[in-house]
Amino acid sequence: MNNTIFIFHGTEGYPEENWFPWMKEKLEANGCNVIVPQFPSPPVVPAKISEWFDVLEKYEKSINEDSILIGHSLGGIFTLRILEKLNFEVRAVVFVGTPIGVKPILNYDRDSSFSGFDFDWNIIKSKAKDFIVYQSDTDPYVGLENGKQLASKLNAKLTFVPNAGHFNKKAGYTEFPDLLEKLLEIIKIKK
């Protein structure tokens, strides 16, 4: 099987924003298949998780034991819900600036209405060989405690990046070399 890597954007996101195109290009140059789906994410009305699963249906056959899932912001919540439904373990999962219900969260009500913040952590942590959690102390949307608790619940190491904001273009993240390096290490270990 090949390394299929998914990148799931967040609220009001799209595949061509932030560090996603750069990461896609770098990973494809290393022989990976990279999928960055476009999910419906209206600016004011909360996104509906059922609609995101409808989009994912098109790619479901590409998710396998060698897959790596990356969720940015609300895309991380979606990734948690995917893991709850899978009946196998994926290679690795990365969460970047993901809200899990610990306030402050700027759009708490909107994010909560997407899927709620009640997760089955025992099932989730059994669905990947490796978990990586990125969080910053200057994220204007997601408080640092979200990353700390997410890492704790998954028995993962928190990769704390000072002054990284929400790991988006506004915070200067059009590239993400640290994450690329970690992904290439994971892929190399598998081979």
PDB file of C-alpha atoms in Angstrom:
ATOM      1  CA  MET A   1       0.000   0.000   0.000  1.00  0.00           C
ATOM      2  CA  ASN A   2       1.114   3.544  -0.598  1.00  0.00           C
ATOM      3  CA  ASN A   3       1.285   6.472   1.777  1.00  0.00           C
ATOM      4  CA  THR A   4      -1.934   8.413   1.368  1.00  0.00           C
ATOM      5  CA  ILE A   5      -1.938  11.551   3.453  1.00  0.00           C
ATOM      6  CA  PHE A   6      -5.095  13.532   4.092  1.00  0.00           C
ATOM      7  CA  ILE A   7      -5.131  17.176   5.149  1.00  0.00           C
ATOM      8  CA  PHE A   8      -8.462  18.373   6.545  1.00  0.00           C
ATOM      9  CA  HIS A   9      -8.970  22.146   6.665  1.00  0.00           C
ATOM     10  CA  GLY A  10     -10.860  24.036   9.347  1.00  0.00           C
ATOM     11  CA  THR A  11     -13.747  26.495   9.533  1.00  0.00           C
ATOM     12  CA  GLU A  12     -14.119  28.553   6.351  1.00  0.00           C
ATOM     13  CA  GLY A  13     -11.060  26.737   5.029  1.00  0.00           C
ATOM     14  CA  TYR A  14     -10.054  25.464   1.624  1.00  0.00           C
ATOM     15  CA  PRO A  15      -7.302  23.280   0.115  1.00  0.00           C
ATOM     16  CA  GLU A  16      -5.223  26.155  -1.284  1.00  0.00           C
ATOM     17  CA  GLU A  17      -4.764  28.045   2.005  1.00  0.00           C
ATOM     18  CA  ASN A  18      -2.131  28.175   4.710  1.00  0.00           C
ATOM     19  CA  TRP A  19       0.645  25.557   4.484  1.00  0.00           C
ATOM     20  CA  PHE A  20      -1.530  22.950   2.736  1.00  0.00           C
ATOM     21  CA  PRO A  21      -0.316  23.502  -0.889  1.00  0.00           C
ATOM     22  CA  TRP A  22       3.330  23.621   0.210  1.00  0.00           C
ATOM     23  CA  MET A  23       2.940  20.422   2.248  1.00  0.00           C
ATOM     24  CA  LYS A  24       1.123  18.665  -0.595  1.00  0.00           C
ATOM     25  CA  GLU A  25       3.902  19.557  -3.041  1.00  0.00           C
ATOM     26  CA  LYS A  26       6.696  18.424  -0.692  1.00  0.00           C
ATOM     27  CA  LEU A  27       5.004  15.140   0.214  1.00  0.00           C
ATOM     28  CA  GLU A  28       4.152  14.318  -3.401  1.00  0.00           C
ATOM     29  CA  ALA A  29       7.813  14.924  -4.281  1.00  0.00           C
ATOM     30  CA  ASN A  30       8.556  12.167  -1.747  1.00  0.00           C
ATOM     31  CA  GLY A  31       6.188   9.707  -3.419  1.00  0.00           C
ATOM     32  CA  CYS A  32       3.103  10.254  -1.291  1.00  0.00           C
ATOM     33  CA  ASN A  33      -0.461  10.555  -2.487  1.00  0.00           C
ATOM     34  CA  VAL A  34      -1.902  13.679  -0.829  1.00  0.00           C
ATOM     35  CA  ILE A  35      -5.618  14.442  -0.658  1.00  0.00           C
ATOM     36  CA  VAL A  36      -6.883  17.812   0.584  1.00  0.00           C
ATOM     37  CA  PRO A  37     -10.691  17.713   0.272  1.00  0.00           C
ATOM     38  CA  GLN A  38     -12.872  20.802   0.107  1.00  0.00           C
ATOM     39  CA  PHE A  39     -15.557  20.653   2.764  1.00  0.00           C
ATOM     40  CA  PRO A  40     -18.622  22.898   2.971  1.00  0.00           C
ATOM     41  CA  SER A  41     -17.832  25.549   5.556  1.00  0.00           C
ATOM     42  CA  PRO A  42     -20.074  28.596   5.420  1.00  0.00           C
ATOM     43  CA  PRO A  43     -18.813  31.708   7.214  1.00  0.00           C
ATOM     44  CA  VAL A  44     -21.696  32.316   9.642  1.00  0.00           C
ATOM     45  CA  VAL A  45     -23.856  29.189   9.678  1.00  0.00           C
ATOM     46  CA  PRO A  46     -22.105  26.307  11.467  1.00  0.00           C
ATOM     47  CA  ALA A  47     -20.671  23.593   9.240  1.00  0.00           C
ATOM     48  CA  LYS A  48     -22.501  20.267   9.401  1.00  0.00           C
ATOM     49  CA  ILE A  49     -20.389  17.215  10.142  1.00  0.00           C
ATOM     50  CA  SER A  50     -22.791  15.031   8.135  1.00  0.00           C
ATOM     51  CA  GLU A  51     -21.943  17.092   5.039  1.00  0.00           C
ATOM     52  CA  TRP A  52     -18.229  16.619   5.706  1.00  0.00           C
ATOM     53  CA  PHE A  53     -18.716  12.843   5.902  1.00  0.00           C
ATOM     54  CA  ASP A  54     -20.617  13.041   2.587  1.00  0.00           C
ATOM     55  CA  VAL A  55     -17.518  14.613   1.007  1.00  0.00           C
ATOM     56  CA  LEU A  56     -15.192  12.083   2.656  1.00  0.00           C
ATOM     57  CA  GLU A  57     -17.229   9.212   1.193  1.00  0.00           C
ATOM     58  CA  LYS A  58     -15.585   9.947  -2.172  1.00  0.00           C
ATOM     59  CA  TYR A  59     -12.148   9.222  -0.647  1.00  0.00           C
ATOM     60  CA  GLU A  60     -12.963   6.483   1.892  1.00  0.00           C
ATOM     61  CA  LYS A  61     -11.297   3.722  -0.112  1.00  0.00           C
ATOM     62  CA  SER A  62      -8.026   5.673   0.111  1.00  0.00           C
ATOM     63  CA  ILE A  63      -7.972   5.513   3.911  1.00  0.00           C
ATOM     64  CA  ASN A  64      -6.055   2.426   5.009  1.00  0.00           C
ATOM     65  CA  GLU A  65      -3.457   1.200   7.505  1.00  0.00           C
ATOM     66  CA  ASP A  66      -0.726   3.251   5.794  1.00  0.00           C
ATOM     67  CA  SER A  67      -2.691   6.504   5.804  1.00  0.00           C
ATOM     68  CA  ILE A  68      -1.758   9.610   7.736  1.00  0.00           C
ATOM     69  CA  LEU A  69      -4.550  12.006   8.718  1.00  0.00           C
ATOM     70  CA  ILE A  70      -3.838  15.677   9.453  1.00  0.00           C
ATOM     71  CA  GLY A  71      -6.554  17.867  10.937  1.00  0.00           C
ATOM     72  CA  HIS A  72      -6.165  21.632  11.220  1.00  0.00           C
ATOM     73  CA  SER A  73      -8.525  23.441  13.597  1.00  0.00           C
ATOM     74  CA  LEU A  74     -12.098  22.164  13.032  1.00  0.00           C
ATOM     75  CA  GLY A  75     -10.542  19.591  10.682  1.00  0.00           C
ATOM     76  CA  GLY A  76      -9.027  18.080  13.821  1.00  0.00           C
ATOM     77  CA  ILE A  77     -12.474  17.585  15.338  1.00  0.00           C
ATOM     78  CA  PHE A  78     -13.516  15.910  12.085  1.00  0.00           C
ATOM     79  CA  THR A  79     -10.427  13.686  12.301  1.00  0.00           C
ATOM     80  CA  LEU A  80     -11.417  12.612  15.822  1.00  0.00           C
ATOM     81  CA  ARG A  81     -14.864  11.632  14.516  1.00  0.00           C
ATOM     82  CA  ILE A  82     -13.294   9.669  11.646  1.00  0.00           C
ATOM     83  CA  LEU A  83     -11.158   7.734  14.123  1.00  0.00           C
ATOM     84  CA  GLU A  84     -14.221   6.863  16.200  1.00  0.00           C
ATOM     85  CA  LYS A  85     -15.778   5.244  13.103  1.00  0.00           C
ATOM     86  CA  LEU A  86     -12.761   3.402  11.650  1.00  0.00           C
ATOM     87  CA  ASN A  87     -12.475  -0.336  12.199  1.00  0.00           C
ATOM     88  CA  PHE A  88      -8.686  -0.371  11.752  1.00  0.00           C
ATOM     89  CA  GLU A  89      -5.596   1.535  12.845  1.00  0.00           C
ATOM     90  CA  VAL A  90      -4.038   4.193  10.569  1.00  0.00           C
ATOM     91  CA  ARG A  91      -0.306   4.926  10.481  1.00  0.00           C
ATOM     92  CA  ALA A  92      -0.413   8.353  12.140  1.00  0.00           C
ATOM     93  CA  VAL A  93      -2.660  11.271  13.014  1.00  0.00           C
ATOM     94  CA  VAL A  94      -1.646  14.910  13.388  1.00  0.00           C
ATOM     95  CA  PHE A  95      -3.701  17.606  15.099  1.00  0.00           C
ATOM     96  CA  VAL A  96      -2.835  21.264  14.507  1.00  0.00           C
ATOM     97  CA  GLY A  97      -4.575  23.927  16.597  1.00  0.00           C
ATOM     98  CA  THR A  98      -7.522  21.630  17.306  1.00  0.00           C
ATOM     99  CA  PRO A  99     -10.291  22.670  19.714  1.00  0.00           C
ATOM    100  CA  ILE A 100     -11.564  19.888  21.967  1.00  0.00           C
ATOM    101  CA  GLY A 101     -13.890  21.925  24.148  1.00  0.00           C
ATOM    102  CA  VAL A 102     -11.530  23.596  26.611  1.00  0.00           C
ATOM    103  CA  LYS A 103     -12.364  27.294  26.787  1.00  0.00           C
ATOM    104  CA  PRO A 104     -11.252  29.755  25.581  1.00  0.00           C
ATOM    105  CA  ILE A 105     -12.300  28.796  22.065  1.00  0.00           C
ATOM    106  CA  LEU A 106     -13.222  31.840  19.989  1.00  0.00           C
ATOM    107  CA  ASN A 107     -16.147  30.209  18.155  1.00  0.00           C
ATOM    108  CA  TYR A 108     -17.081  27.729  20.892  1.00  0.00           C
ATOM    109  CA  ASP A 109     -20.806  27.497  20.071  1.00  0.00           C
ATOM    110  CA  ARG A 110     -20.215  27.162  16.333  1.00  0.00           C
ATOM    111  CA  ASP A 111     -17.492  24.530  16.781  1.00  0.00           C
ATOM    112  CA  SER A 112     -19.562  22.666  19.374  1.00  0.00           C
ATOM    113  CA  SER A 113     -22.582  22.510  17.067  1.00  0.00           C
ATOM    114  CA  PHE A 114     -20.376  20.866  14.407  1.00  0.00           C
ATOM    115  CA  SER A 115     -20.121  17.641  16.408  1.00  0.00           C
ATOM    116  CA  GLY A 116     -19.979  18.412  20.100  1.00  0.00           C
ATOM    117  CA  PHE A 117     -16.924  17.910  22.254  1.00  0.00           C
ATOM    118  CA  ASP A 118     -17.765  14.517  23.755  1.00  0.00           C
ATOM    119  CA  PHE A 119     -15.229  12.040  22.338  1.00  0.00           C
ATOM    120  CA  ASP A 120     -14.600   8.337  22.961  1.00  0.00           C
ATOM    121  CA  TRP A 121     -10.914   8.675  23.799  1.00  0.00           C
ATOM    122  CA  ASN A 122     -10.339   4.945  24.362  1.00  0.00           C
ATOM    123  CA  ILE A 123     -11.521   4.121  20.860  1.00  0.00           C
ATOM    124  CA  ILE A 124      -9.717   7.088  19.303  1.00  0.00           C
ATOM    125  CA  LYS A 125      -6.330   6.332  20.829  1.00  0.00           C
ATOM    126  CA  SER A 126      -6.528   2.746  19.547  1.00  0.00           C
ATOM    127  CA  LYS A 127      -6.921   3.903  15.932  1.00  0.00           C
ATOM    128  CA  ALA A 128      -3.393   5.157  15.136  1.00  0.00           C
ATOM    129  CA  LYS A 129       0.169   4.018  15.695  1.00  0.00           C
ATOM    130  CA  ASP A 130       1.375   7.595  16.253  1.00  0.00           C
ATOM    131  CA  PHE A 131      -0.277  10.828  17.333  1.00  0.00           C
ATOM    132  CA  ILE A 132       1.257  14.289  16.989  1.00  0.00           C
ATOM    133  CA  VAL A 133      -0.331  17.380  18.530  1.00  0.00           C
ATOM    134  CA  TYR A 134       0.723  20.930  17.605  1.00  0.00           C
ATOM    135  CA  GLN A 135      -0.420  23.894  19.666  1.00  0.00           C
ATOM    136  CA  SER A 136       0.690  27.491  20.124  1.00  0.00           C
ATOM    137  CA  ASP A 137       0.401  29.924  23.003  1.00  0.00           C
ATOM    138  CA  THR A 138      -0.737  32.738  20.695  1.00  0.00           C
ATOM    139  CA  ASP A 139      -3.599  30.946  18.934  1.00  0.00           C
ATOM    140  CA  PRO A 140      -6.459  33.495  18.866  1.00  0.00           C
ATOM    141  CA  TYR A 141      -9.066  30.763  18.239  1.00  0.00           C
ATOM    142  CA  VAL A 142      -7.981  27.778  20.337  1.00  0.00           C
ATOM    143  CA  GLY A 143      -6.549  28.071  23.854  1.00  0.00           C
ATOM    144  CA  LEU A 144      -3.311  26.257  24.688  1.00  0.00           C
ATOM    145  CA  GLU A 145      -5.042  23.956  27.176  1.00  0.00           C
ATOM    146  CA  ASN A 146      -6.844  22.261  24.244  1.00  0.00           C
ATOM    147  CA  GLY A 147      -3.529  21.017  22.872  1.00  0.00           C
ATOM    148  CA  LYS A 148      -2.275  19.982  26.299  1.00  0.00           C
ATOM    149  CA  GLN A 149      -5.397  17.964  27.065  1.00  0.00           C
ATOM    150  CA  LEU A 150      -5.579  16.469  23.573  1.00  0.00           C
ATOM    151  CA  ALA A 151      -1.989  15.240  23.855  1.00  0.00           C
ATOM    152  CA  SER A 152      -2.684  13.874  27.332  1.00  0.00           C
ATOM    153  CA  LYS A 153      -5.830  12.004  26.263  1.00  0.00           C
ATOM    154  CA  LEU A 154      -3.960  10.417  23.329  1.00  0.00           C
ATOM    155  CA  ASN A 155      -0.771   9.656  25.275  1.00  0.00           C
ATOM    156  CA  ALA A 156       1.015  11.819  22.715  1.00  0.00           C
ATOM    157  CA  LYS A 157       3.753  14.384  23.034  1.00  0.00           C
ATOM    158  CA  LEU A 158       2.601  17.968  22.673  1.00  0.00           C
ATOM    159  CA  THR A 159       4.649  19.846  20.108  1.00  0.00           C
ATOM    160  CA  PHE A 160       4.422  23.337  21.524  1.00  0.00           C
ATOM    161  CA  VAL A 161       5.323  26.103  19.073  1.00  0.00           C
ATOM    162  CA  PRO A 162       5.566  29.554  20.662  1.00  0.00           C
ATOM    163  CA  ASN A 163       4.099  32.502  18.762  1.00  0.00           C
ATOM    164  CA  ALA A 164       2.695  30.337  15.941  1.00  0.00           C
ATOM    165  CA  GLY A 165      -0.834  31.718  16.189  1.00  0.00           C
ATOM    166  CA  HIS A 166      -3.354  29.406  14.566  1.00  0.00           C
ATOM    167  CA  PHE A 167      -0.745  27.881  12.234  1.00  0.00           C
ATOM    168  CA  ASN A 168      -2.357  29.717   9.331  1.00  0.00           C
ATOM    169  CA  LYS A 169      -1.294  32.223   6.693  1.00  0.00           C
ATOM    170  CA  LYS A 170      -2.191  35.133   8.969  1.00  0.00           C
ATOM    171  CA  ALA A 171       0.379  33.794  11.457  1.00  0.00           C
ATOM    172  CA  GLY A 172       2.964  33.344   8.675  1.00  0.00           C
ATOM    173  CA  TYR A 173       2.353  29.641   8.095  1.00  0.00           C
ATOM    174  CA  THR A 174       2.543  29.124   4.352  1.00  0.00           C
ATOM    175  CA  GLU A 175       5.160  26.432   5.013  1.00  0.00           C
ATOM    176  CA  PHE A 176       5.452  23.958   7.889  1.00  0.00           C
ATOM    177  CA  PRO A 177       8.968  22.413   7.815  1.00  0.00           C
ATOM    178  CA  ASP A 178       8.793  20.883  11.307  1.00  0.00           C
ATOM    179  CA  LEU A 179       5.664  18.915  10.445  1.00  0.00           C
ATOM    180  CA  LEU A 180       7.117  17.870   7.078  1.00  0.00           C
ATOM    181  CA  GLU A 181      10.204  16.510   8.825  1.00  0.00           C
ATOM    182  CA  LYS A 182       8.071  14.502  11.266  1.00  0.00           C
ATOM    183  CA  LEU A 183       5.921  13.095   8.453  1.00  0.00           C
ATOM    184  CA  LEU A 184       8.955  12.031   6.429  1.00  0.00           C
ATOM    185  CA  GLU A 185      10.360  10.263   9.513  1.00  0.00           C
ATOM    186  CA  ILE A 186       7.079   8.377   9.947  1.00  0.00           C
ATOM    187  CA  ILE A 187       7.027   7.385   6.281  1.00  0.00           C
ATOM    188  CA  LYS A 188      10.657   6.259   6.377  1.00  0.00           C
ATOM    189  CA  ILE A 189      10.052   4.103   9.478  1.00  0.00           C
ATOM    190  CA  LYS A 190       7.232   2.315   7.644  1.00  0.00           C
ATOM    191  CA  LYS A 191       9.357   1.374   4.637  1.00  0.00           C
TER     192      LYS A 191
END
